[in-house]
Amino acid sequence: MKKHYVSAREVAERAGVSRSAVSRALTPGASISADMKARVIAAADELGYEINMLARGLLDDRSMIVSLVSASLGSPFMGMMLPAITERLIAAGYAPLLINIGTAPDIAEESLRQVVSLRSAAVVILSGSPPGTFIEATKRTGIPLIALNRDEPGLNLISADNRAAGRVAYRELAETSARICAVSPARDTFSMRARIEGFLSGAAEAGHAPPRIIRAAPPIADSGRADYAGGLALGPELIGPDGIADGLFCLNDHIAFGVIDAARRSRRAEAGRDFSVIGFDDVPMAAWEGYRLTTFRQDPHVFAEQIMSTIARCVDGEEEDVIDHLIPANLIARESVRHVG
Amino acid sequence: MKKHYVSAREVAERAGVSRSAVSRALTPGASISADMKARVIAAADELGYEINMLARGLLDDRSMIVSLVSASLGSPFMGMMLPAITERLIAAGYAPLLINIGTAPDIAEESLRQVVSLRSAAVVILSGSPPGTFIEATKRTGIPLIALNRDEPGLNLISADNRAAGRVAYRELAETSARICAVSPARDTFSMRARIEGFLSGAAEAGHAPPRIIRAAPPIADSGRADYAGGLALGPELIGPDGIADGLFCLNDHIAFGVIDAARRSRRAEAGRDFSVIGFDDVPMAAWEGYRLTTFRQDPHVFAEQIMSTIARCVDGEEEDVIDHLIPANLIARESVRHVG
DNA sequence: CTGTTAGCGCGTTCAA
DNA sequence: TTGAACGCGCTAACAG
């Protein structure tokens, strides 16, 4: 109970071979006899040996750690992405490190230190805008940087096809609604802008006047319910007899939930009957009885898949050029959009 | 652009001192003159030097990595815990590693390998039951193991006071309801059992007959909506004129949402008017207009706080004995419980 | 107070 | 094919 971790030296002694033989036995493609390889592996198994990733990483200044950066760890979108991504990373032998930059800015600095000093194999920005120091540091150290749903030149980009989704949303609403508008969250992001662009171009293609874009009021305090609260507050002026709209594209599901609840309470108006709503994200709740929300789904597994192949490309390939990949966002039709006729 | 990372050696050369002087300048409490310390730190800042945690950890077989193990990364409970815990860990200089054991069992083995081979400073089990190999490995290597809401002898335990909450739930419901029962999720856990125990003892203390405990049907496929679907399916037989209950303790919020939606649809019965419901977890949605759910809150920051102090205890202290700490679960009163009178 | 030396565990030379 | 020696970056023990 004194020495806790078993080292390659002990394996070598046990197997009666040199220490470098152990390295060779565990290195694919190293020149070693079948006999010796078997002996070493047997000894390693008996002792429960596992390579020390700290020492291994020290050699070529690269660990098997992939840092996941998020500004909104608790959001439903993260709740969908995190399981998919971590599963794939772990299966590929990577260790996912979680970086929470949602709160204080000094936290971001501290976590950047972690990322670099642990020699991350890659950094994936899942949400939010990391401080410039983050991008600068990864550039300087050569750590590959992958960003989701962002638009930063010079780094690897993976985004949902927000533009296309916006166009589909407009066309869908135009089938049954005349007074159409979009509702965006208080905080503007690249994704939101792209969705709006697509929405506007959908109107233009239909020969309609540009629809109004309404922005929710900034949240008072709790960000966990900001979007819902925004939709709830906007609902009354949007929906109903004297409301300004009967067809809504809410830029995320939570805004839609807020609008639906507000309409229900103040006007007794029901989505799918009195007006149409389309959301974005397909959070689990969108399928619930109380909402049955028609919404766009950005498949987390497709994102994860693309992240993995990008990491592989950056790590073993010597290619310097960055990728810019688009993931389809599919409309999940439920009952919050009125039927034709 | 050839050498990516700056080492202590380079800092030493820049400052015109020995390499060990650099270590001393950065080690609190080392014996070094103020003049030299200033020179070293100046050089370090200029070059952007940061300690290589891989090399540092190699020395005493311990990294600053804390592994977070979860079987349900996407659950609302995790969505609340993760931000709180990672924020505290990072602020304290630790790097949170995410281990997803929710899916395939071979993934669990692979991630265990990561945890050990990266020399984690501690392992925190947030949810789910890790395979025995996990516990065995941490014991063997001496990595401190902290488990949330579990009951495993021999490791550090932090739990919400589920028993006390169960008793409060019964007493609260008994104020206005005569036919009281509890609804548990399909999958049984330590937390759920403790809540039920407290619920039953609450009934006993009131001199009432033991309330019925209903278990939701096991989910078909998608675990993300399992609890909601369970509540939804159970709703009709529970609530209403010919239902068996008018006071429900749902062992988590999502079950409560399902029951509420079911009652609304099939009986036009409203929680807080026609019957009472109490949930557990206080997920953000519990505060929404559509539910206004009275529920128990296990404060994530209190959990995080306790995790941090336990880690500190395990790391620098030499104490071998494990802790067993209880966190209060507070009732958040909203409108899903009928008023007295 | 400072510089030199040793060694953590690993992969990879270089010689045999 | 195999073993011995080296160096990755760091801290701690030792010597001055």
PDB file of C-alpha atoms in Angstrom, chain A residues 8 106 148 205 234 282 295 301 308:
ATOM      1  CA  ALA A   8       6.822   0.422 -16.730  1.00  0.00           C
ATOM      2  CA  ASP A 106     -10.922  36.017 -14.094  1.00  0.00           C
ATOM      3  CA  LEU A 148     -19.390  25.761 -32.766  1.00  0.00           C
ATOM      4  CA  GLU A 205     -38.102  35.104 -52.016  1.00  0.00           C
ATOM      5  CA  LEU A 234     -43.524  39.713 -25.141  1.00  0.00           C
ATOM      6  CA  ASP A 282     -35.737  20.761 -30.040  1.00  0.00           C
ATOM      7  CA  THR A 295     -38.962  23.282 -33.980  1.00  0.00           C
ATOM      8  CA  HIS A 301     -24.478  13.372 -32.680  1.00  0.00           C
ATOM      9  CA  MET A 308     -14.177  14.159 -33.909  1.00  0.00           C
TER      10      MET A 308
END
